[in-house]
Amino acid sequence: MKNHQRRAHLLIWLAMTPALAGLVWLAVLTRPAAAPLAGFVEPR
Amino acid sequence: MGHGYQAIKWYPFKRGYDGWIAAFVAVFIAVFLVGLYAFAPPGQFYSPVQALMRATGSCAFACLTIVLCIGPLARLHSVFLPILFNRRHLGVATFLIALTHAGLVLFWYHYGGVVSPALSLLTSNTAYDRLAGFPFETLGALALIWLFVMAATSHDFWNSNLGPGLWKALHMGVYGVYALIIGHVALGALQRETAPAFLAMVLSSLGLVSGLHLLTALVSRRAQQASADEIDWIDAGPALDIPENRARIIQPISGERIAVFRYAGKISAISNVCRHQGGPLGEGRVIDGCVTCPWHGFQYRPEDGQSPPPFTEKVATYRVRLDARRHVLIDPTPLPPGTATAPALIQEIPA
């Protein structure tokens, strides 16, 4: 692995880790607890 | 397009590897199904298709997590190198399981309507402006398309034709796929599944994958700082401390890493970057007189960095010498790829 690729990996994960953790956190916070089927397309 | 197709060569290790993948998938799906029905909250019902949908989706997610962990694990310890070899097989398996998951979704939720199932999937929900009820299926579909691209180009034929740079860039898209899948799961399954096990699965995957990549980067930076005391020649330490037929990897202040190999009473230094896919040559061994890449077995002669005929790959070489303490000294300026340079002889005691 070349040095610039190694740096790219580091930057990608430094950026992605908080972004993805934040997304999961937001998604759980906005979960509609009273409507367990929300977000799913019902069978036709 | 001057590279010919070579059929995949099967041998016991590769068959065993695929056998372990198949066994893992079967056990995962079986355990998941048992757990899903055994621990389903009261009032929660899963039809067999829905349960399989969950099982295959979770299995593909688990496989992708393992695929992403293999790289940093292999860099942290050589004991993981065997699973790095043929990692692409696990990648292709991930695509096939994800494809099964997508097929079940299309069949169960979108088949039999007035519009085609794929169109129904992409158009039945267009609420892209909010998180609750977000059309998470689109994220999964995009991830599946990219998984297909990577699976279809995983053979060395495509690596040769696209070139290592483009091929690597294409396959680095796996990080994008992982981000899409996290979004797909967080905005999809996690909206409905309130059991903590589902959230724990997503968070442990994210923690494992991110943590391992960041830890590897940290270890790599420390190694770089440790060898920053070069003046002209780099002191690579005592020659006899390098295990026979193995290497020590040196990071100069500028430039690529250098793999310093000890073999047959000699010391040679070549670039640490394999021409095939950028594998770490310094983590490989000297086999039959050639440095052998731990990733896919590409070979180079240590004296001149050239692959043995009929292969034509070449890597940069470096001048080496021993000082009076029998420490290996490396000239950090790379010689052009394939340039022969005299190895240092360990038996000779320099004046």
Short mmCIF file of C-alpha atoms in Angstrom, two decimals:
data_model
loop_
_atom_site.label_atom_id
_atom_site.label_comp_id
_atom_site.label_asym_id
_atom_site.label_seq_id
_atom_site.Cartn_x
_atom_site.Cartn_y
_atom_site.Cartn_z
CA MET A 1 0.00 0.00 0.00
CA LYS A 2 1.42 3.38 -0.98
CA ASN A 3 1.78 6.26 1.45
CA HIS A 4 -0.94 8.38 -0.17
CA GLN A 5 -3.30 5.39 -0.11
CA ARG A 6 -2.55 4.92 3.59
CA ARG A 7 -3.32 8.57 4.26
CA ALA A 8 -6.52 8.28 2.19
CA HIS A 9 -7.63 5.29 4.29
CA LEU A 10 -7.02 7.23 7.49
CA LEU A 11 -8.93 10.30 6.28
CA ILE A 12 -11.82 8.18 5.00
CA TRP A 13 -12.27 6.45 8.36
CA LEU A 14 -11.73 9.60 10.39
CA ALA A 15 -14.59 11.17 8.44
CA MET A 16 -16.83 8.11 8.11
CA THR A 17 -16.75 6.92 11.71
CA PRO A 18 -18.50 9.93 13.31
CA ALA A 19 -20.76 10.37 10.27
CA LEU A 20 -22.06 6.80 10.37
CA ALA A 21 -22.30 6.71 14.16
CA GLY A 22 -24.27 9.98 13.98
CA LEU A 23 -26.57 8.55 11.34
CA VAL A 24 -27.33 5.47 13.44
CA TRP A 25 -27.92 7.68 16.49
CA LEU A 26 -30.27 9.97 14.57
CA ALA A 27 -32.10 7.04 13.02
CA VAL A 28 -32.69 5.47 16.43
CA LEU A 29 -33.77 8.80 17.91
CA THR A 30 -36.33 9.37 15.17
CA ARG A 31 -37.64 5.80 15.37
CA PRO A 32 -41.44 5.84 15.47
CA ALA A 33 -41.94 3.62 18.49
CA ALA A 34 -45.74 3.57 18.23
CA ALA A 35 -45.76 2.51 14.60
CA PRO A 36 -43.56 -0.58 14.32
CA LEU A 37 -44.24 -1.01 10.62
CA ALA A 38 -43.30 2.54 9.63
CA GLY A 39 -40.63 2.73 7.01
CA PHE A 40 -41.55 -0.56 5.42
CA VAL A 41 -43.49 -0.90 2.22
CA GLU A 42 -46.52 -3.04 2.81
CA PRO A 43 -47.15 -6.09 0.62
CA ARG A 44 -49.40 -5.42 -2.30
CA MET B 1 -6.41 -4.78 -23.66
CA GLY B 2 -3.39 -7.01 -24.05
CA HIS B 3 -4.01 -9.32 -21.13
CA GLY B 4 -5.48 -12.73 -21.69
CA TYR B 5 -8.01 -14.41 -19.45
CA GLN B 6 -6.70 -17.20 -17.28
CA ALA B 7 -9.16 -19.59 -15.73
CA ILE B 8 -9.36 -19.62 -11.95
CA LYS B 9 -6.98 -22.21 -10.54
CA TRP B 10 -8.54 -24.31 -7.83
CA TYR B 11 -6.43 -25.98 -5.18
CA PRO B 12 -7.14 -27.39 -1.69
CA PHE B 13 -6.56 -24.12 0.22
CA LYS B 14 -8.98 -22.23 -2.01
CA ARG B 15 -11.60 -24.98 -1.77
CA GLY B 16 -11.19 -25.06 2.00
CA TYR B 17 -11.56 -21.27 2.15
CA ASP B 18 -14.80 -21.40 0.21
CA GLY B 19 -15.96 -24.30 2.35
CA TRP B 20 -15.49 -22.21 5.48
CA ILE B 21 -17.43 -19.34 3.87
CA ALA B 22 -20.33 -21.67 2.99
CA ALA B 23 -20.29 -23.15 6.50
CA PHE B 24 -20.28 -19.70 8.10
CA VAL B 25 -23.21 -18.54 5.95
CA ALA B 26 -25.24 -21.69 6.71
CA VAL B 27 -24.57 -21.53 10.47
CA PHE B 28 -25.22 -17.77 10.63
CA ILE B 29 -28.56 -18.04 8.84
CA ALA B 30 -29.64 -21.05 10.93
CA VAL B 31 -28.70 -19.40 14.25
CA PHE B 32 -30.29 -16.12 13.17
CA LEU B 33 -33.58 -17.81 12.25
CA VAL B 34 -33.71 -19.72 15.52
CA GLY B 35 -32.93 -16.53 17.47
CA LEU B 36 -35.45 -14.47 15.50
CA TYR B 37 -38.34 -16.82 16.25
CA ALA B 38 -37.21 -17.63 19.80
CA PHE B 39 -36.74 -14.03 20.93
CA ALA B 40 -39.37 -12.23 18.84
CA PRO B 41 -41.18 -9.65 21.00
CA PRO B 42 -44.84 -10.38 21.80
CA GLY B 43 -47.07 -9.48 18.86
CA GLN B 44 -44.18 -9.55 16.39
CA PHE B 45 -44.75 -12.08 13.63
CA TYR B 46 -42.40 -13.06 10.82
CA SER B 47 -43.47 -15.07 7.81
CA PRO B 48 -40.77 -17.50 6.60
CA VAL B 49 -39.95 -15.14 3.70
CA GLN B 50 -39.65 -12.15 6.00
CA ALA B 51 -37.46 -14.13 8.38
CA LEU B 52 -35.21 -15.24 5.52
CA MET B 53 -35.10 -11.63 4.33
CA ARG B 54 -33.80 -10.56 7.74
CA ALA B 55 -31.40 -13.50 7.92
CA THR B 56 -29.85 -12.96 4.49
CA GLY B 57 -29.63 -9.20 4.99
CA SER B 58 -27.92 -9.64 8.36
CA CYS B 59 -25.63 -12.34 6.95
CA ALA B 60 -24.53 -10.09 4.07
CA PHE B 61 -23.89 -7.31 6.58
CA ALA B 62 -21.82 -9.67 8.75
CA CYS B 63 -19.83 -10.88 5.72
CA LEU B 64 -19.14 -7.30 4.64
CA THR B 65 -17.97 -6.51 8.18
CA ILE B 66 -15.54 -9.45 8.04
CA VAL B 67 -14.31 -8.44 4.57
CA LEU B 68 -13.53 -4.97 5.87
CA CYS B 69 -11.81 -6.26 9.01
CA ILE B 70 -9.48 -8.67 7.20
CA GLY B 71 -7.26 -5.93 5.70
CA PRO B 72 -6.37 -4.12 8.94
CA LEU B 73 -6.13 -7.39 10.90
CA ALA B 74 -3.58 -8.72 8.40
CA ARG B 75 -1.57 -5.53 8.74
CA LEU B 76 -1.62 -5.76 12.54
CA HIS B 77 -0.56 -9.41 12.70
CA SER B 78 0.65 -11.91 10.14
CA VAL B 79 -1.48 -14.68 11.66
CA PHE B 80 -4.41 -13.19 9.72
CA LEU B 81 -2.63 -13.25 6.36
CA PRO B 82 -4.12 -16.59 5.26
CA ILE B 83 -7.64 -15.12 5.37
CA LEU B 84 -6.49 -12.10 3.35
CA PHE B 85 -5.56 -14.45 0.55
CA ASN B 86 -8.70 -14.96 -1.58
CA ARG B 87 -10.59 -12.31 0.40
CA ARG B 88 -12.35 -11.59 -2.88
CA HIS B 89 -14.18 -14.93 -2.53
CA LEU B 90 -15.82 -13.61 0.62
CA GLY B 91 -16.64 -10.40 -1.26
CA VAL B 92 -18.37 -12.34 -4.03
CA ALA B 93 -20.22 -14.40 -1.40
CA THR B 94 -21.37 -11.14 0.21
CA PHE B 95 -22.80 -10.00 -3.13
CA LEU B 96 -24.62 -13.30 -3.70
CA ILE B 97 -26.19 -13.24 -0.21
CA ALA B 98 -27.19 -9.58 -0.65
CA LEU B 99 -28.67 -10.48 -4.04
CA THR B 100 -30.75 -13.21 -2.38
CA HIS B 101 -31.90 -10.67 0.22
CA ALA B 102 -32.90 -8.22 -2.56
CA GLY B 103 -34.68 -10.99 -4.46
CA LEU B 104 -36.74 -11.92 -1.41
CA VAL B 105 -37.66 -8.23 -0.84
CA LEU B 106 -38.74 -7.79 -4.45
CA PHE B 107 -40.73 -11.01 -4.37
CA TRP B 108 -42.45 -10.34 -1.05
CA TYR B 109 -43.17 -6.62 -1.25
CA HIS B 110 -43.14 -5.67 -4.92
CA TYR B 111 -44.01 -8.68 -7.07
CA GLY B 112 -47.40 -8.99 -8.72
CA GLY B 113 -48.30 -5.32 -8.94
CA VAL B 114 -49.07 -3.27 -12.05
CA VAL B 115 -45.52 -1.95 -12.28
CA SER B 116 -42.32 -3.95 -12.43
CA PRO B 117 -40.90 -4.97 -9.02
CA ALA B 118 -37.71 -2.91 -9.44
CA LEU B 119 -39.68 0.20 -10.45
CA SER B 120 -42.07 -0.36 -7.58
CA LEU B 121 -39.12 -0.59 -5.17
CA LEU B 122 -37.66 2.70 -6.35
CA THR B 123 -40.87 4.70 -6.72
CA SER B 124 -43.25 3.50 -4.02
CA ASN B 125 -41.64 5.74 -1.42
CA THR B 126 -40.02 9.05 -2.40
CA ALA B 127 -39.86 10.72 1.01
CA TYR B 128 -36.17 11.57 0.75
CA ASP B 129 -36.65 14.71 2.86
CA ARG B 130 -37.04 13.01 6.26
CA LEU B 131 -35.32 10.34 8.31
CA ALA B 132 -38.39 8.52 9.67
CA GLY B 133 -39.83 6.64 6.73
CA PHE B 134 -36.82 7.39 4.50
CA PRO B 135 -36.78 5.17 1.37
CA PHE B 136 -33.94 3.08 2.70
CA GLU B 137 -34.44 0.51 -0.06
CA THR B 138 -32.71 2.87 -2.50
CA LEU B 139 -29.56 2.83 -0.35
CA GLY B 140 -29.57 -0.96 -0.39
CA ALA B 141 -30.13 -1.03 -4.16
CA LEU B 142 -27.17 1.32 -4.75
CA ALA B 143 -24.97 -0.80 -2.49
CA LEU B 144 -26.03 -3.95 -4.33
CA ILE B 145 -25.17 -2.41 -7.71
CA TRP B 146 -21.68 -1.49 -6.48
CA LEU B 147 -21.21 -4.92 -4.91
CA PHE B 148 -22.04 -6.37 -8.31
CA VAL B 149 -19.45 -4.17 -10.02
CA MET B 150 -16.80 -5.27 -7.54
CA ALA B 151 -17.77 -8.95 -7.69
CA ALA B 152 -17.80 -8.90 -11.50
CA THR B 153 -14.34 -7.32 -11.68
CA SER B 154 -12.77 -9.34 -8.87
CA HIS B 155 -10.86 -11.67 -11.21
CA ASP B 156 -7.21 -10.83 -11.96
CA PHE B 157 -8.19 -10.44 -15.63
CA TRP B 158 -9.85 -7.14 -14.73
CA ASN B 159 -7.01 -6.11 -12.47
CA SER B 160 -4.64 -6.54 -15.43
CA ASN B 161 -6.87 -4.78 -17.93
CA LEU B 162 -8.01 -1.87 -15.79
CA GLY B 163 -4.57 -1.41 -14.23
CA PRO B 164 -3.82 -1.67 -10.49
CA GLY B 165 -4.64 2.02 -9.83
CA LEU B 166 -8.11 2.08 -11.37
CA TRP B 167 -8.91 -1.40 -10.09
CA LYS B 168 -7.93 -0.45 -6.55
CA ALA B 169 -9.95 2.79 -6.74
CA LEU B 170 -12.95 0.82 -7.99
CA HIS B 171 -12.69 -1.65 -5.13
CA MET B 172 -12.08 1.04 -2.51
CA GLY B 173 -15.75 1.74 -3.25
CA VAL B 174 -16.39 -0.99 -0.68
CA TYR B 175 -16.15 1.76 1.96
CA GLY B 176 -18.98 3.61 0.18
CA VAL B 177 -20.94 0.37 0.08
CA TYR B 178 -20.44 -0.02 3.83
CA ALA B 179 -21.70 3.53 4.44
CA LEU B 180 -24.76 2.84 2.23
CA ILE B 181 -25.46 -0.40 4.10
CA ILE B 182 -25.21 1.31 7.49
CA GLY B 183 -27.72 3.90 6.21
CA HIS B 184 -29.91 1.13 4.74
CA VAL B 185 -30.00 -0.76 8.05
CA ALA B 186 -30.28 2.29 10.33
CA LEU B 187 -33.14 3.81 8.35
CA GLY B 188 -34.75 0.48 7.54
CA ALA B 189 -34.52 -2.51 9.88
CA LEU B 190 -33.58 -0.46 12.95
CA GLN B 191 -36.77 1.58 12.53
CA ARG B 192 -38.88 -1.51 13.07
CA GLU B 193 -36.71 -3.84 15.09
CA THR B 194 -36.66 -2.45 18.60
CA ALA B 195 -34.81 -5.45 20.10
CA PRO B 196 -31.42 -4.23 21.36
CA ALA B 197 -29.66 -7.12 19.58
CA PHE B 198 -30.17 -5.44 16.19
CA LEU B 199 -28.74 -2.10 17.33
CA ALA B 200 -25.90 -3.94 19.09
CA MET B 201 -25.08 -5.78 15.85
CA VAL B 202 -24.87 -2.54 13.86
CA LEU B 203 -22.83 -0.71 16.50
CA SER B 204 -20.41 -3.58 17.02
CA SER B 205 -19.83 -3.82 13.27
CA LEU B 206 -19.22 -0.09 13.02
CA GLY B 207 -16.96 -0.10 16.09
CA LEU B 208 -14.98 -3.08 14.85
CA VAL B 209 -14.50 -1.85 11.28
CA SER B 210 -13.75 1.77 12.16
CA GLY B 211 -11.68 0.88 15.22
CA LEU B 212 -9.48 -1.57 13.34
CA HIS B 213 -8.87 0.85 10.46
CA LEU B 214 -8.01 3.72 12.81
CA LEU B 215 -5.82 1.48 15.00
CA THR B 216 -3.91 0.27 11.95
CA ALA B 217 -3.35 3.85 10.82
CA LEU B 218 -2.09 4.77 14.31
CA VAL B 219 0.34 1.83 14.47
CA SER B 220 1.55 2.67 10.97
CA ARG B 221 2.22 6.30 11.92
CA ARG B 222 4.17 5.26 15.01
CA ALA B 223 6.34 2.97 12.89
CA GLN B 224 6.95 5.87 10.55
CA GLN B 225 8.02 8.19 13.39
CA ALA B 226 10.29 5.51 14.87
CA SER B 227 12.38 5.41 11.72
CA ALA B 228 12.55 9.16 11.23
CA ASP B 229 16.16 9.44 12.42
CA GLU B 230 17.72 8.98 9.00
CA ILE B 231 20.52 11.25 7.84
CA ASP B 232 21.75 9.83 4.58
CA TRP B 233 21.82 6.08 4.86
CA ILE B 234 19.03 4.61 6.96
CA ASP B 235 20.10 2.29 9.77
CA ALA B 236 17.78 -0.68 9.47
CA GLY B 237 19.16 -2.40 12.57
CA PRO B 238 21.26 -5.56 13.00
CA ALA B 239 21.26 -7.81 9.96
CA LEU B 240 21.04 -10.94 12.10
CA ASP B 241 17.86 -9.68 13.77
CA ILE B 242 15.99 -10.09 10.49
CA PRO B 243 14.63 -13.66 10.40
CA GLU B 244 15.95 -15.81 7.57
CA ASN B 245 13.85 -15.43 4.39
CA ARG B 246 11.89 -12.60 5.99
CA ALA B 247 12.06 -8.83 5.91
CA ARG B 248 12.06 -5.76 8.06
CA ILE B 249 9.98 -2.86 6.75
CA ILE B 250 11.58 0.58 6.87
CA GLN B 251 9.73 3.87 6.43
CA PRO B 252 11.95 6.67 5.13
CA ILE B 253 10.93 10.27 5.89
CA SER B 254 9.82 10.67 2.31
CA GLY B 255 9.01 8.04 -0.25
CA GLU B 256 7.54 4.58 -0.12
CA ARG B 257 8.31 1.93 2.47
CA ILE B 258 11.31 -0.31 1.92
CA ALA B 259 11.37 -4.07 2.54
CA VAL B 260 14.80 -5.29 3.70
CA PHE B 261 15.13 -9.02 3.14
CA ARG B 262 17.61 -11.49 4.61
CA TYR B 263 18.11 -14.67 2.61
CA ALA B 264 20.94 -17.13 1.96
CA GLY B 265 23.45 -15.05 3.93
CA LYS B 266 22.61 -11.89 1.99
CA ILE B 267 20.64 -8.69 2.51
CA SER B 268 18.70 -6.93 -0.28
CA ALA B 269 16.17 -4.12 -0.20
CA ILE B 270 13.24 -3.58 -2.54
CA SER B 271 10.09 -1.47 -2.56
CA ASN B 272 7.47 -2.69 -0.09
CA VAL B 273 4.70 -2.15 -2.66
CA CYS B 274 3.74 -5.09 -4.89
CA ARG B 275 3.00 -4.15 -8.50
CA HIS B 276 -0.10 -6.34 -8.52
CA GLN B 277 -2.39 -4.71 -5.97
CA GLY B 278 0.00 -2.79 -3.74
CA GLY B 279 0.43 -5.68 -1.29
CA PRO B 280 3.06 -5.36 1.49
CA LEU B 281 6.03 -7.32 0.10
CA GLY B 282 7.89 -6.93 3.40
CA GLU B 283 5.27 -9.07 5.10
CA GLY B 284 5.95 -11.87 2.63
CA ARG B 285 8.73 -14.46 2.53
CA VAL B 286 11.54 -15.48 0.23
CA ILE B 287 10.34 -18.64 -1.47
CA ASP B 288 12.48 -20.40 -4.09
CA GLY B 289 14.83 -17.43 -4.07
CA CYS B 290 12.08 -14.90 -4.80
CA VAL B 291 10.32 -12.41 -2.56
CA THR B 292 6.70 -13.61 -2.53
CA CYS B 293 3.85 -11.17 -1.91
CA PRO B 294 1.66 -12.34 0.99
CA TRP B 295 -1.48 -11.21 -0.79
CA HIS B 296 -1.54 -13.09 -4.06
CA GLY B 297 1.87 -14.71 -4.43
CA PHE B 298 3.45 -12.35 -6.99
CA GLN B 299 7.22 -12.90 -6.95
CA TYR B 300 10.30 -10.69 -7.36
CA ARG B 301 14.01 -11.47 -7.28
CA PRO B 302 15.50 -9.63 -4.29
CA GLU B 303 18.69 -8.67 -6.16
CA ASP B 304 17.00 -6.76 -8.99
CA GLY B 305 13.29 -6.45 -8.10
CA GLN B 306 12.23 -8.25 -11.29
CA SER B 307 9.63 -11.00 -11.49
CA PRO B 308 11.14 -14.25 -12.78
CA PRO B 309 10.37 -14.97 -16.48
CA PRO B 310 7.88 -15.06 -18.10
CA PHE B 311 6.47 -12.40 -15.75
CA THR B 312 7.41 -8.79 -16.34
CA GLU B 313 6.57 -6.94 -13.13
CA LYS B 314 9.36 -4.85 -11.60
CA VAL B 315 9.70 -3.00 -8.32
CA ALA B 316 12.27 -0.41 -7.21
CA THR B 317 15.45 -1.61 -5.52
CA TYR B 318 17.70 0.13 -2.96
CA ARG B 319 21.43 0.09 -2.33
CA VAL B 320 22.39 -1.71 0.86
CA ARG B 321 25.57 -2.15 2.89
CA LEU B 322 26.61 -3.33 6.34
CA ASP B 323 28.51 -1.19 8.84
CA ALA B 324 31.11 -2.42 11.33
CA ARG B 325 28.39 -3.45 13.78
CA ARG B 326 26.74 -5.50 11.04
CA HIS B 327 23.83 -3.10 10.97
CA VAL B 328 22.06 -2.84 7.63
CA LEU B 329 22.32 0.58 6.02
CA ILE B 330 19.89 1.53 3.25
CA ASP B 331 20.23 4.32 0.72
CA PRO B 332 16.65 5.68 0.75
CA THR B 333 16.84 6.86 -2.86
CA PRO B 334 15.00 4.25 -4.95
CA LEU B 335 16.75 2.84 -8.00
CA PRO B 336 14.58 2.48 -11.13
CA PRO B 337 12.32 -0.60 -10.99
CA GLY B 338 14.19 -3.73 -11.98
CA THR B 339 17.68 -2.29 -11.38
CA ALA B 340 20.16 -4.90 -10.17
CA THR B 341 22.15 -3.92 -7.10
CA ALA B 342 24.65 -5.98 -5.16
CA PRO B 343 23.27 -7.54 -1.97
CA ALA B 344 25.22 -7.06 1.27
CA LEU B 345 26.91 -10.26 2.42
CA ILE B 346 26.37 -10.98 6.11
CA GLN B 347 29.51 -13.15 6.37
CA GLU B 348 31.79 -10.32 5.26
CA ILE B 349 32.86 -8.17 8.17
CA PRO B 350 33.27 -4.61 6.92
CA ALA B 351 36.49 -2.78 7.82
#
